[in-house]
CSV table of C-alpha atoms in Angstrom, one decimal:
chain,number,residue,atom,x,y,z
A,1,MET,CA,0.0,0.0,0.0
A,2,ASN,CA,1.4,3.4,-0.9
A,3,PHE,CA,-1.4,5.8,0.1
A,4,ASP,CA,-0.4,8.9,2.0
A,5,LEU,CA,-2.8,11.8,2.6
A,6,ASN,CA,-0.3,14.5,1.9
A,7,GLU,CA,0.9,12.8,-1.2
A,8,ALA,CA,-2.7,12.2,-2.4
A,9,VAL,CA,-3.4,16.0,-1.9
A,10,GLU,CA,-0.3,16.8,-4.0
A,11,ILE,CA,-2.1,15.3,-7.0
A,12,LEU,CA,-5.6,16.5,-6.1
A,13,GLU,CA,-4.4,20.1,-5.9
A,14,ARG,CA,-2.5,20.0,-9.2
A,15,THR,CA,-5.2,18.5,-11.5
A,16,PRO,CA,-7.3,21.7,-12.0
A,17,ARG,CA,-4.4,23.9,-12.9
A,18,THR,CA,-2.8,21.2,-15.1
A,19,LEU,CA,-6.0,20.9,-17.1
A,20,GLU,CA,-6.3,24.8,-17.3
A,21,VAL,CA,-2.8,25.0,-18.7
A,22,PHE,CA,-3.4,22.2,-21.1
A,23,LEU,CA,-6.9,23.1,-22.3
A,24,SER,CA,-7.5,26.9,-21.9
A,25,GLY,CA,-7.2,28.6,-25.3
A,26,LEU,CA,-7.2,25.4,-27.4
A,27,SER,CA,-9.2,25.4,-30.7
A,28,ASP,CA,-12.7,23.9,-30.7
A,29,GLY,CA,-11.3,21.1,-32.9
A,30,TRP,CA,-9.3,19.8,-29.9
A,31,LEU,CA,-12.0,20.7,-27.3
A,32,GLU,CA,-14.9,19.2,-29.1
A,33,CYS,CA,-13.4,16.1,-30.7
A,34,ASN,CA,-14.4,12.7,-29.2
A,35,GLU,CA,-13.7,9.1,-29.6
A,36,GLY,CA,-17.0,8.3,-31.5
A,37,THR,CA,-20.8,8.0,-30.7
A,38,ASP,CA,-21.6,8.2,-26.9
A,39,THR,CA,-18.1,9.2,-25.9
A,40,TRP,CA,-17.0,12.5,-24.2
A,41,ASN,CA,-15.0,15.4,-25.5
A,42,ALA,CA,-12.6,17.2,-23.3
A,43,LYS,CA,-15.2,19.8,-22.2
A,44,GLU,CA,-17.5,17.0,-21.1
A,45,VAL,CA,-14.8,15.3,-19.1
A,46,VAL,CA,-14.2,18.5,-17.2
A,47,GLY,CA,-17.9,18.7,-16.6
A,48,HIS,CA,-17.8,15.2,-15.1
A,49,LEU,CA,-15.0,16.2,-12.9
A,50,ILE,CA,-17.0,19.2,-11.6
A,51,GLU,CA,-20.0,17.0,-11.0
A,52,ALA,CA,-17.9,14.6,-9.0
A,53,GLU,CA,-16.6,17.4,-6.8
A,54,ILE,CA,-20.2,18.3,-6.0
A,55,SER,CA,-21.9,15.0,-5.7
A,56,ASP,CA,-19.3,12.2,-5.3
A,57,TRP,CA,-16.2,12.6,-3.2
A,58,MET,CA,-17.3,14.9,-0.3
A,59,PRO,CA,-20.8,13.5,0.2
A,60,ARG,CA,-19.3,10.0,0.4
A,61,LEU,CA,-16.5,11.2,2.7
A,62,ASN,CA,-19.1,12.8,5.0
A,63,ILE,CA,-21.2,9.6,5.0
A,64,ILE,CA,-18.3,7.6,6.1
A,65,LEU,CA,-17.4,10.1,8.9
A,66,GLN,CA,-21.0,10.6,10.1
A,67,GLU,CA,-22.8,7.3,9.4
A,68,GLY,CA,-20.1,4.7,8.8
A,69,GLU,CA,-21.8,1.7,7.3
A,70,ASN,CA,-25.3,2.5,8.6
A,71,GLN,CA,-26.1,4.4,5.3
A,72,PRO,CA,-24.9,3.3,1.8
A,73,PHE,CA,-23.6,6.0,-0.5
A,74,PRO,CA,-26.1,7.5,-2.7
A,75,PRO,CA,-25.5,6.5,-6.3
A,76,PHE,CA,-23.4,8.9,-8.4
A,77,ASP,CA,-24.9,9.8,-11.8
A,78,ARG,CA,-21.9,9.6,-14.1
A,79,PHE,CA,-23.8,11.4,-16.8
A,80,ALA,CA,-25.4,14.3,-14.8
A,81,HIS,CA,-22.9,16.8,-16.2
A,82,LEU,CA,-24.2,16.3,-19.7
A,83,GLN,CA,-27.1,18.3,-18.7
A,84,LYS,CA,-26.2,20.3,-15.6
A,85,ASN,CA,-23.1,22.2,-16.7
A,86,SER,CA,-23.0,21.7,-20.5
A,87,HIS,CA,-23.8,25.4,-21.2
A,88,LEU,CA,-20.5,26.6,-19.6
A,89,SER,CA,-17.5,27.5,-21.7
A,90,ILE,CA,-14.3,25.5,-21.1
A,91,ASP,CA,-12.8,28.5,-19.2
A,92,GLU,CA,-15.8,28.7,-16.9
A,93,LYS,CA,-15.7,25.0,-16.4
A,94,LEU,CA,-12.0,25.1,-15.5
A,95,MET,CA,-12.5,27.9,-13.1
A,96,GLU,CA,-15.4,26.1,-11.5
A,97,PHE,CA,-13.5,22.9,-11.1
A,98,GLN,CA,-10.5,24.8,-9.6
A,99,MET,CA,-12.7,26.6,-7.1
A,100,LEU,CA,-14.6,23.5,-6.0
A,101,ARG,CA,-11.4,21.4,-5.7
A,102,LYS,CA,-9.8,24.0,-3.5
A,103,GLN,CA,-12.7,24.1,-1.2
A,104,ASN,CA,-12.9,20.3,-1.1
A,105,ILE,CA,-9.2,19.9,-0.3
A,106,GLN,CA,-9.5,22.4,2.5
A,107,ARG,CA,-12.5,20.6,3.9
A,108,LEU,CA,-10.9,17.2,3.5
A,109,LEU,CA,-7.8,18.3,5.5
A,110,GLU,CA,-10.0,19.9,8.2
A,111,ALA,CA,-12.3,16.8,8.4
A,112,VAL,CA,-10.0,13.9,8.3
A,113,ASP,CA,-7.3,12.9,10.8
A,114,PRO,CA,-4.9,10.7,8.9
A,115,ILE,CA,-3.7,8.9,12.0
A,116,GLU,CA,-7.1,8.0,13.3
A,117,GLN,CA,-9.6,7.9,10.5
A,118,LEU,CA,-8.2,6.5,7.3
A,119,GLU,CA,-9.5,3.0,8.2
A,120,LEU,CA,-13.1,4.1,8.8
A,121,THR,CA,-15.5,2.4,6.6
A,122,GLY,CA,-18.6,3.0,4.6
A,123,LEU,CA,-21.0,1.0,2.5
A,124,HIS,CA,-20.7,1.2,-1.3
A,125,PRO,CA,-23.9,0.2,-3.2
A,126,ASP,CA,-22.0,-2.2,-5.4
A,127,PHE,CA,-18.8,-3.1,-3.5
A,128,GLY,CA,-20.1,-3.3,0.1
A,129,THR,CA,-17.6,-2.3,2.8
A,130,VAL,CA,-15.0,0.3,1.6
A,131,LYS,CA,-12.4,2.2,3.6
A,132,LEU,CA,-12.0,5.9,3.7
A,133,ARG,CA,-8.4,5.6,2.5
A,134,GLU,CA,-9.7,3.6,-0.5
A,135,LEU,CA,-12.2,6.4,-1.3
A,136,LEU,CA,-9.4,9.0,-1.2
A,137,ALA,CA,-7.0,6.9,-3.3
A,138,THR,CA,-9.8,6.5,-5.8
A,139,TRP,CA,-10.3,10.3,-5.9
A,140,VAL,CA,-6.6,10.6,-7.0
A,141,VAL,CA,-6.8,7.8,-9.6
A,142,HIS,CA,-10.1,9.2,-10.9
A,143,ASP,CA,-8.3,12.4,-11.6
A,144,LEU,CA,-5.5,10.5,-13.4
A,145,THR,CA,-8.0,8.5,-15.3
A,146,HIS,CA,-9.6,11.6,-16.8
A,147,ILE,CA,-6.4,13.4,-17.5
A,148,SER,CA,-5.4,10.3,-19.4
A,149,GLN,CA,-8.8,10.2,-21.1
A,150,ILE,CA,-8.5,13.8,-22.3
A,151,VAL,CA,-5.1,13.2,-23.9
A,152,ARG,CA,-6.3,9.9,-25.5
A,153,ILE,CA,-9.3,11.7,-27.0
A,154,MET,CA,-7.0,14.2,-28.6
A,155,ALA,CA,-4.6,11.6,-29.8
A,156,GLU,CA,-7.4,9.8,-31.5
A,157,ARG,CA,-8.1,12.9,-33.6
A,158,TYR,CA,-4.7,12.4,-35.3
A,159,ARG,CA,-5.0,8.6,-35.7
A,160,ALA,CA,-5.0,8.8,-39.5
A,161,ASP,CA,-2.7,11.8,-39.7
A,162,VAL,CA,0.3,10.0,-38.1
A,163,GLY,CA,0.4,7.6,-41.0
A,164,PRO,CA,2.7,4.6,-40.4
A,165,TRP,CA,3.8,6.0,-37.0
A,166,ALA,CA,0.5,4.7,-35.5
A,167,ALA,CA,2.3,1.4,-34.9
A,168,TYR,CA,4.8,3.1,-32.6
A,169,LEU,CA,2.4,5.2,-30.6
A,170,GLY,CA,1.2,3.4,-27.6
A,171,ILE,CA,-1.8,5.7,-27.0
A,172,LEU,CA,-3.3,4.7,-30.3
A,173,ASN,CA,-2.9,1.0,-29.7
A,174,ARG,CA,-5.5,0.5,-27.0
A,175,SER,CA,-9.1,-0.4,-27.3
A,176,LEU,CA,-11.6,2.4,-26.4
A,177,PRO,CA,-12.9,2.4,-22.9
A,178,LYS,CA,-16.4,1.3,-22.1
B,1,MET,CA,-7.4,13.9,-42.0
B,2,ASN,CA,-7.5,16.5,-39.3
B,3,PHE,CA,-3.9,17.9,-39.2
B,4,ASP,CA,-3.5,21.6,-39.1
B,5,LEU,CA,-0.2,23.2,-38.4
B,6,ASN,CA,-1.5,25.9,-36.1
B,7,GLU,CA,-3.6,23.4,-34.1
B,8,ALA,CA,-0.6,21.1,-33.8
B,9,VAL,CA,1.5,23.9,-32.4
B,10,GLU,CA,-1.3,24.6,-29.9
B,11,ILE,CA,-0.6,21.2,-28.3
B,12,LEU,CA,3.2,21.3,-28.8
B,13,GLU,CA,3.4,24.7,-27.0
B,14,ARG,CA,1.3,23.5,-24.0
B,15,THR,CA,3.0,20.2,-23.2
B,16,PRO,CA,6.1,21.6,-21.3
B,17,ARG,CA,4.1,23.9,-19.1
B,18,THR,CA,1.4,21.3,-18.5
B,19,LEU,CA,4.1,18.9,-17.3
B,20,GLU,CA,5.7,21.6,-15.2
B,21,VAL,CA,2.4,22.4,-13.4
B,22,PHE,CA,1.7,18.7,-12.9
B,23,LEU,CA,5.1,17.5,-11.8
B,24,SER,CA,7.1,20.3,-10.2
B,25,GLY,CA,7.2,20.0,-6.4
B,26,LEU,CA,5.7,16.4,-6.3
B,27,SER,CA,7.1,14.1,-3.8
B,28,ASP,CA,9.8,11.6,-4.9
B,29,GLY,CA,7.2,8.8,-4.3
B,30,TRP,CA,5.3,10.2,-7.4
B,31,LEU,CA,8.3,11.2,-9.4
B,32,GLU,CA,10.3,8.0,-9.0
B,33,CYS,CA,7.6,5.3,-9.1
B,34,ASN,CA,7.4,3.2,-12.2
B,35,GLU,CA,5.4,0.3,-13.7
B,36,GLY,CA,7.9,-2.4,-12.9
B,37,THR,CA,11.3,-3.6,-14.1
B,38,ASP,CA,12.5,-1.8,-17.3
B,39,THR,CA,9.8,0.8,-17.2
B,40,TRP,CA,10.3,4.5,-16.8
B,41,ASN,CA,9.4,6.8,-14.0
B,42,ALA,CA,8.0,10.4,-14.7
B,43,LYS,CA,11.5,11.9,-14.5
B,44,GLU,CA,12.7,9.5,-17.1
B,45,VAL,CA,9.8,10.2,-19.4
B,46,VAL,CA,10.6,14.0,-19.3
B,47,GLY,CA,14.2,13.0,-20.1
B,48,HIS,CA,13.0,11.1,-23.1
B,49,LEU,CA,11.0,14.2,-24.3
B,50,ILE,CA,14.1,16.3,-24.0
B,51,GLU,CA,16.1,13.9,-26.1
B,52,ALA,CA,13.5,13.7,-28.7
B,53,GLU,CA,13.6,17.6,-28.9
B,54,ILE,CA,17.3,17.3,-29.6
B,55,SER,CA,17.7,14.2,-31.7
B,56,ASP,CA,14.4,13.3,-33.2
B,57,TRP,CA,11.9,15.9,-34.6
B,58,MET,CA,14.0,18.7,-35.8
B,59,PRO,CA,16.8,16.6,-37.4
B,60,ARG,CA,14.1,14.6,-39.2
B,61,LEU,CA,12.3,17.8,-40.3
B,62,ASN,CA,15.5,19.2,-41.6
B,63,ILE,CA,16.3,16.0,-43.6
B,64,ILE,CA,12.9,16.2,-45.2
B,65,LEU,CA,13.3,19.8,-46.2
B,66,GLN,CA,16.9,19.5,-47.3
B,67,GLU,CA,17.4,15.9,-48.6
B,68,GLY,CA,13.9,14.6,-49.2
B,69,GLU,CA,14.1,10.8,-49.7
B,70,ASN,CA,17.8,10.9,-50.6
B,71,GLN,CA,18.9,10.2,-47.1
B,72,PRO,CA,17.1,8.1,-44.6
B,73,PHE,CA,16.4,9.5,-41.0
B,74,PRO,CA,19.2,8.5,-38.6
B,75,PRO,CA,17.8,6.1,-36.0
B,76,PHE,CA,16.5,7.7,-32.8
B,77,ASP,CA,17.9,6.1,-29.6
B,78,ARG,CA,14.8,5.8,-27.4
B,79,PHE,CA,17.0,5.1,-24.4
B,80,ALA,CA,19.7,7.7,-24.8
B,81,HIS,CA,18.2,9.9,-22.0
B,82,LEU,CA,18.8,7.2,-19.4
B,83,GLN,CA,22.4,8.1,-19.6
B,84,LYS,CA,22.5,11.6,-21.0
B,85,ASN,CA,20.3,13.7,-18.8
B,86,SER,CA,19.7,11.4,-15.8
B,87,HIS,CA,21.6,13.5,-13.4
B,88,LEU,CA,19.3,16.5,-13.8
B,89,SER,CA,16.6,17.3,-11.2
B,90,ILE,CA,12.9,17.2,-12.3
B,91,ASP,CA,12.8,21.0,-12.3
B,92,GLU,CA,16.0,21.2,-14.4
B,93,LYS,CA,14.5,18.8,-16.9
B,94,LEU,CA,11.2,20.6,-17.1
B,95,MET,CA,13.0,23.9,-17.7
B,96,GLU,CA,15.3,22.3,-20.4
B,97,PHE,CA,12.3,20.7,-22.1
B,98,GLN,CA,10.5,24.1,-22.1
B,99,MET,CA,13.4,25.9,-23.5
B,100,LEU,CA,14.2,23.4,-26.2
B,101,ARG,CA,10.5,23.2,-27.3
B,102,LYS,CA,10.2,26.9,-27.5
B,103,GLN,CA,13.2,27.1,-29.8
B,104,ASN,CA,11.9,24.2,-31.9
B,105,ILE,CA,8.5,25.6,-32.4
B,106,GLN,CA,10.0,28.9,-33.5
B,107,ARG,CA,12.3,27.1,-36.0
B,108,LEU,CA,9.4,24.9,-37.2
B,109,LEU,CA,7.2,28.0,-38.0
B,110,GLU,CA,10.2,29.7,-39.7
B,111,ALA,CA,11.2,26.6,-41.7
B,112,VAL,CA,7.8,25.1,-42.8
B,113,ASP,CA,5.3,26.7,-45.2
B,114,PRO,CA,2.1,24.9,-44.4
B,115,ILE,CA,0.6,25.7,-47.9
B,116,GLU,CA,3.5,24.3,-49.9
B,117,GLN,CA,5.5,21.9,-47.8
B,118,LEU,CA,3.4,19.6,-45.7
B,119,GLU,CA,3.3,17.0,-48.4
B,120,LEU,CA,7.1,16.8,-48.7
B,121,THR,CA,8.5,13.3,-48.0
B,122,GLY,CA,11.4,11.7,-46.3
B,123,LEU,CA,12.6,8.1,-45.8
B,124,HIS,CA,12.0,6.4,-42.5
B,125,PRO,CA,14.3,3.5,-41.8
B,126,ASP,CA,11.4,1.1,-41.0
B,127,PHE,CA,8.4,2.6,-42.7
B,128,GLY,CA,9.9,3.9,-46.0
B,129,THR,CA,8.3,7.0,-47.5
B,130,VAL,CA,6.6,9.4,-44.8
B,131,LYS,CA,5.3,12.9,-45.2
B,132,LEU,CA,6.3,16.0,-43.4
B,133,ARG,CA,2.7,16.4,-42.0
B,134,GLU,CA,2.8,12.8,-40.7
B,135,LEU,CA,6.0,13.6,-38.8
B,136,LEU,CA,4.4,16.7,-37.3
B,137,ALA,CA,1.2,14.9,-36.4
B,138,THR,CA,3.4,12.2,-34.8
B,139,TRP,CA,5.3,14.9,-32.7
B,140,VAL,CA,1.9,15.9,-31.3
B,141,VAL,CA,0.7,12.4,-30.6
B,142,HIS,CA,4.1,11.5,-29.1
B,143,ASP,CA,3.5,14.3,-26.6
B,144,LEU,CA,0.1,13.0,-25.8
B,145,THR,CA,1.4,9.5,-25.4
B,146,HIS,CA,3.9,10.5,-22.8
B,147,ILE,CA,1.6,12.7,-20.9
B,148,SER,CA,-0.7,9.7,-20.8
B,149,GLN,CA,2.2,7.4,-19.7
B,150,ILE,CA,3.1,9.7,-16.8
B,151,VAL,CA,-0.5,9.7,-15.4
B,152,ARG,CA,-0.7,6.0,-15.9
B,153,ILE,CA,2.5,5.3,-14.0
B,154,MET,CA,1.1,7.3,-11.1
B,155,ALA,CA,-2.2,5.6,-11.2
B,156,GLU,CA,-0.4,2.2,-11.0
B,157,ARG,CA,1.2,3.4,-7.7
B,158,TYR,CA,-2.3,3.3,-6.1
B,159,ARG,CA,-3.5,0.1,-7.8
B,160,ALA,CA,-3.8,-1.8,-4.4
B,161,ASP,CA,-4.9,1.4,-2.5
B,162,VAL,CA,-8.1,2.0,-4.4
B,163,GLY,CA,-9.5,-1.4,-3.2
B,164,PRO,CA,-12.6,-2.6,-5.1
B,165,TRP,CA,-12.8,0.6,-7.1
B,166,ALA,CA,-10.0,-0.7,-9.4
B,167,ALA,CA,-12.8,-2.3,-11.4
B,168,TYR,CA,-14.3,1.2,-12.3
B,169,LEU,CA,-11.1,3.0,-13.1
B,170,GLY,CA,-10.2,2.6,-16.7
B,171,ILE,CA,-6.6,3.6,-16.3
B,172,LEU,CA,-6.0,0.5,-14.2
B,173,ASN,CA,-7.7,-1.9,-16.6
B,174,ARG,CA,-5.2,-1.7,-19.5
B,175,SER,CA,-2.2,-3.9,-20.2
B,176,LEU,CA,1.1,-2.3,-19.7
B,177,PRO,CA,2.8,-0.9,-22.8
B,178,LYS,CA,5.7,-2.6,-24.5
């Protein structure tokens, strides 16, 4: 096991600004391309990250701290953002994500004692008993998953353009995610 | 085909700063973890990007412009960085990459006329005839591949820590690259 709260926060606090530097000012060609029918573009991925800040990580953290396994987590709607924040520009989304993440990290550090509380448990609707530290590690890897998704979407846009080099470019040699 | 020189440059110019924001100041635990024997850590990936700025993209671009198919590209040593720049700190590497990339984009924009020259060809040692625009699209996707690799390496570090959530995290559900 490698989880450490301070190291986890190092990633959580970098993700919004990393995405801002990478995405702000890009042409619509990059921001609106996707990997095919029913897949997300980069703007939609940022929308999903915003929705998770609001409805996923902190509510679940609070349930673990307050209810333990007495109350299962409410389900998280992975598609809610496609309606709820789809009218925002990419810069508005990036700012919103950054603001929410900053608040959430502050609340996380206030609420959780890493010596005493990381082994506390909650009840996941699919998995059953899960630990607070697993939730927090998942928050980090969820960020990494979606940064990876964004760059993969963009690489896909140039699949034909790279010609024979496609064979050497690992990012183009994976099956699309579900 | 989606390649457009200005749009390609949008990605090329963002990569160094994106990596700087993401990697600078991270704990060694994140910077030095890898995916197992004979795989790279994040610092080594940045070293490889530096080496490619020096020995891959611009030399090949110049051969296409000056020699066409009369002279094949020299082979690019994908492992040269493991000796050549391995003594640099992550911040030194990030600065070096940023400086080299800035120079190279400037030279690219001076050297290439996107109306007249994108269809020019060169001779790749494995692939045979390749086009200048394929080389430039590959430069972009190579950036994306290695950003993706860095976040995947970091996700791997928490594979056990996420517990049952591993099943939901796409980044953990792929086979490792060759």
